[in-house]
PDB file of C-alpha atoms in Angstrom:
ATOM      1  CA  UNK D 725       1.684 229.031 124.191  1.00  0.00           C
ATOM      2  CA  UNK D 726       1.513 226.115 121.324  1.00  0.00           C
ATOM      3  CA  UNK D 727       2.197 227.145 117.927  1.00  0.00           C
ATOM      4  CA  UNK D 728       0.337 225.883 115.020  1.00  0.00           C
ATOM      5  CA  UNK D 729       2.094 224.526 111.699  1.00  0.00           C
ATOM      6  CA  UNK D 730       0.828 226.637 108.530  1.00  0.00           C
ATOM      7  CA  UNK D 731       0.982 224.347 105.272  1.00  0.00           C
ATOM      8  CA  UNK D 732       1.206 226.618 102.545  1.00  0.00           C
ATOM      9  CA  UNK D 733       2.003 224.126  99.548  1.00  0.00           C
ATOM     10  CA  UNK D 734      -1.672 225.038  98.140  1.00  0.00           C
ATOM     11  CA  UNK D 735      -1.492 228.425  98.668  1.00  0.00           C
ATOM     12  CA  UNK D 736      -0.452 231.590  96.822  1.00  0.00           C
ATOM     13  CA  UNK D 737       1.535 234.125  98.878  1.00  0.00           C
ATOM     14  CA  UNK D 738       1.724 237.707  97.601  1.00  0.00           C
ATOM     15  CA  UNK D 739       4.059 240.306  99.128  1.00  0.00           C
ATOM     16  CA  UNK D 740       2.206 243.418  99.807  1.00  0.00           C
ATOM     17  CA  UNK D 741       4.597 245.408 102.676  1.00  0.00           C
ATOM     18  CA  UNK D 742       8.063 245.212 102.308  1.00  0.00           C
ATOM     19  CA  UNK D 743      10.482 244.233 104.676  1.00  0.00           C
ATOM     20  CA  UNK D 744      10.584 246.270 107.870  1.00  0.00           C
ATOM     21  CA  UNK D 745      12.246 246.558 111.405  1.00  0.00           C
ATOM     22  CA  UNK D 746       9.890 245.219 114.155  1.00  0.00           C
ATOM     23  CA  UNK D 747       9.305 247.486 116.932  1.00  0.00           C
ATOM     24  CA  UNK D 748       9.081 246.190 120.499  1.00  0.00           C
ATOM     25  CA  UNK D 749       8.842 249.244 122.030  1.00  0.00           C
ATOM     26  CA  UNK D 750       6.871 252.556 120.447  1.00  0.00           C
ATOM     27  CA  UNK D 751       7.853 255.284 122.628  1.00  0.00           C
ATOM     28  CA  UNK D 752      12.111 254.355 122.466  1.00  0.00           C
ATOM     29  CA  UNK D 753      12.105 252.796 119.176  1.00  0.00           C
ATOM     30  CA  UNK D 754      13.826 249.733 120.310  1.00  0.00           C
ATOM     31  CA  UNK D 755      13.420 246.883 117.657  1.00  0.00           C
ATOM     32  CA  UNK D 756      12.544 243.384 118.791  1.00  0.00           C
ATOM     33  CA  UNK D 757      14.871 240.645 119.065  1.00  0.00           C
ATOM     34  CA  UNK D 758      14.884 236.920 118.675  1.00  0.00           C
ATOM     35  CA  UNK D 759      14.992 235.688 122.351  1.00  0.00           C
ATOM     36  CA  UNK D 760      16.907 232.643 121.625  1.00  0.00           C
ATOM     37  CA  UNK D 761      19.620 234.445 118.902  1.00  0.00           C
ATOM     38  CA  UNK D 762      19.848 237.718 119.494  1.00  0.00           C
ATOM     39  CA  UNK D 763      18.734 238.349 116.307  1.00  0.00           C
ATOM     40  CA  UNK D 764      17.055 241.953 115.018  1.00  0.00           C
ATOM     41  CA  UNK D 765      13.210 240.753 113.711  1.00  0.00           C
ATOM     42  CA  UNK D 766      11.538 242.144 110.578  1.00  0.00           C
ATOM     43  CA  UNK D 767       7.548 242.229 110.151  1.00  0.00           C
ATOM     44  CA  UNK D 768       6.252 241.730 106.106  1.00  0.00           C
ATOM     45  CA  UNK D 769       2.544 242.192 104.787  1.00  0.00           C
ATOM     46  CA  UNK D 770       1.590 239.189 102.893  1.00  0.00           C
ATOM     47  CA  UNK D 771      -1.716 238.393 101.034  1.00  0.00           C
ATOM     48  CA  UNK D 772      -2.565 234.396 101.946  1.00  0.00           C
ATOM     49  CA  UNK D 773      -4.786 233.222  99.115  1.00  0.00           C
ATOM     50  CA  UNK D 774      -6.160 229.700  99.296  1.00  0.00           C
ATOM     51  CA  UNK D 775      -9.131 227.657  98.094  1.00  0.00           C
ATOM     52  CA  UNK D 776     -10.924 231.052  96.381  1.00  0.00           C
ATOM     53  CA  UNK D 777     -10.327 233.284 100.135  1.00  0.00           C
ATOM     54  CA  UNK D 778      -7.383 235.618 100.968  1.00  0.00           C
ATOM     55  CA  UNK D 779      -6.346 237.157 104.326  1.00  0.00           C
ATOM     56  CA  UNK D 780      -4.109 240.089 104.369  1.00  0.00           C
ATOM     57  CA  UNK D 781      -1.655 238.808 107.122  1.00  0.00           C
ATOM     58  CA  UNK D 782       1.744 240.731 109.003  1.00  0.00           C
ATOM     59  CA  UNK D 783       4.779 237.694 109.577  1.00  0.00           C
ATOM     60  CA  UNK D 784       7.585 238.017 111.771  1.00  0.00           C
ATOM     61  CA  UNK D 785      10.791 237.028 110.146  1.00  0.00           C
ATOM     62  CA  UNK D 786      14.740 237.481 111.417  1.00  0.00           C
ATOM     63  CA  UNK D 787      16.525 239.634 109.414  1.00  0.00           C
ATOM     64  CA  UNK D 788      18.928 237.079 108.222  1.00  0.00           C
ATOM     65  CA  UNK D 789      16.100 235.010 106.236  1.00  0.00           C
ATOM     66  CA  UNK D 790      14.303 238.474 104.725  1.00  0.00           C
ATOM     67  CA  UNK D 791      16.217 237.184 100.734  1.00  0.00           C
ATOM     68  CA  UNK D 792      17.290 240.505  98.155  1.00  0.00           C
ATOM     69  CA  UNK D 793      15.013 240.907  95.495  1.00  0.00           C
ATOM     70  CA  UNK D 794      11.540 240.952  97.040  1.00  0.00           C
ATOM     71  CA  UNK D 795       9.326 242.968  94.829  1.00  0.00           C
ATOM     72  CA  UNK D 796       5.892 244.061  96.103  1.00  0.00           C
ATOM     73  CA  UNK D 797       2.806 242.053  94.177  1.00  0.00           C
ATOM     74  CA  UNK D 798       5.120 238.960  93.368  1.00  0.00           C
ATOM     75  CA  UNK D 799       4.693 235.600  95.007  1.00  0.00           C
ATOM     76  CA  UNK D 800       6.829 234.679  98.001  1.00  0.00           C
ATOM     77  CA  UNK D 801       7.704 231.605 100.307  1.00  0.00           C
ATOM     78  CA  UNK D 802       7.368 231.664 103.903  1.00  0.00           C
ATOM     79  CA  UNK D 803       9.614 228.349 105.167  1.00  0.00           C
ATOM     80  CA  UNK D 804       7.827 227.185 108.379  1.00  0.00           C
ATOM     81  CA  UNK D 805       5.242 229.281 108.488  1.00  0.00           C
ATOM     82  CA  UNK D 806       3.910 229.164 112.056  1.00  0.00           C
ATOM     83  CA  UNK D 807       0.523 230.606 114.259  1.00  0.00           C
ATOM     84  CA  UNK D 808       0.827 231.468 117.734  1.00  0.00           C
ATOM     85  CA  UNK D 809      -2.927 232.782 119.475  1.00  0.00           C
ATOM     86  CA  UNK D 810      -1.944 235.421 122.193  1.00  0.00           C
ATOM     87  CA  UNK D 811      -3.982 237.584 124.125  1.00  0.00           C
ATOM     88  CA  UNK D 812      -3.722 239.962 126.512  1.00  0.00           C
ATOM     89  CA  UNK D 813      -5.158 242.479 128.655  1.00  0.00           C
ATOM     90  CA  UNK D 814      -4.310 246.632 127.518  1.00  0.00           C
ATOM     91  CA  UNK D 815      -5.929 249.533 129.277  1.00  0.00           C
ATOM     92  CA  UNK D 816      -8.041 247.311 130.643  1.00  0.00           C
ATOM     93  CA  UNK D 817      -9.408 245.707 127.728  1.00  0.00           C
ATOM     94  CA  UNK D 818      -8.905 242.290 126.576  1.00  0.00           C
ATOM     95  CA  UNK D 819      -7.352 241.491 123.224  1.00  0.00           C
ATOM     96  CA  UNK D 820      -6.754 238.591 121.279  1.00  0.00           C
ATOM     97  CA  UNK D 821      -5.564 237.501 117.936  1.00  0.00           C
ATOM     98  CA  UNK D 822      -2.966 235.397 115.918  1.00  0.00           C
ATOM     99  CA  UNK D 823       0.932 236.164 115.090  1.00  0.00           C
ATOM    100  CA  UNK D 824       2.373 234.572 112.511  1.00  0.00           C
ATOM    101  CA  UNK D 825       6.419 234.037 112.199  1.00  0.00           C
ATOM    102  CA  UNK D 826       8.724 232.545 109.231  1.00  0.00           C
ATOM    103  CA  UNK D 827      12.419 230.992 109.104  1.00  0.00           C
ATOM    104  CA  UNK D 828      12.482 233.141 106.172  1.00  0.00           C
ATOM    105  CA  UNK D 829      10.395 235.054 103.329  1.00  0.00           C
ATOM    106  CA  UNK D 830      12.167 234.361  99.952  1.00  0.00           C
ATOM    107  CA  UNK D 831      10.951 235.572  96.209  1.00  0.00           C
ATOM    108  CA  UNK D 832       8.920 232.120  94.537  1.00  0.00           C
ATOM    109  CA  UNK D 833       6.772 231.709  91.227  1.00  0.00           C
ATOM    110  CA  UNK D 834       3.198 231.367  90.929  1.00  0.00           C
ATOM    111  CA  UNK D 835       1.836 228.063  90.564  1.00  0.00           C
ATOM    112  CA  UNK D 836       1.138 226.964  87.260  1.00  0.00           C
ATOM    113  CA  UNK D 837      -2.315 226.739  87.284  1.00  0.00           C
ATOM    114  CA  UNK D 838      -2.796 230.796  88.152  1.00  0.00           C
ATOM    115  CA  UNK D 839      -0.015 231.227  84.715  1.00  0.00           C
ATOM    116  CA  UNK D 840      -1.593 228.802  82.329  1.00  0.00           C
ATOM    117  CA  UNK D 841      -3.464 230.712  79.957  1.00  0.00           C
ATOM    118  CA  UNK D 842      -6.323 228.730  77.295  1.00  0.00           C
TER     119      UNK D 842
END
């Protein structure tokens, strides 16, 4: 399925779930793995503020780009940011919804406007 290109140069990205093995299987505990390297996957909750809205969002990122210092509540970046729709039938119901994956989440300021003060 086509992914979709996220430009997040206007937005503020908040870390609100830290870093954390993805699961691809709930019953053995097997984590997920990149299908092209190999690589374990982490999930992280972010809150995606832009133009006065936010979205509370869960990005899939390979271990190796998850950077040391993350602190919940400060501003992160999320280097090509990318949506993928899926959907999928489960116990016969149909689902749908959007997962998002990064090269990388990595500790960033706030923009200057949110830390100017009057």
């Amino acid at each position: 399925m086509r992914t979709i290109r996220v430009e997040t140069s206007a937005a503020t990205i908040l870390l609100t779930e830290a870093p954390e093995p993805k699961v691809r299987d709930r019953q053995t505990g097997e984590i997920a793995k990149d299908a092209v390297s190999g690589e374990a996957l982490m999930t992280v909750g972010v809150v995606y503020i832009e133009d006065g809205e936010s979205s509370l969002i869960k990005v899939t990122v390979p271990e190796g780009g998850v950077a040391e210092g993350l602190v919940l509540g400060l501003p992160v970046s999320l280097p090509g940011l990318v949506a993928r729709p899926w959907e999928s039938v489960f116990n016969g119901q149909q689902r749908h919804g959007i997962a998002y994956r990064s090269a990388a989440v990595t500790p960033a300021s706030f923009p200057a406007a949110m830390g100017a003060t009057a």
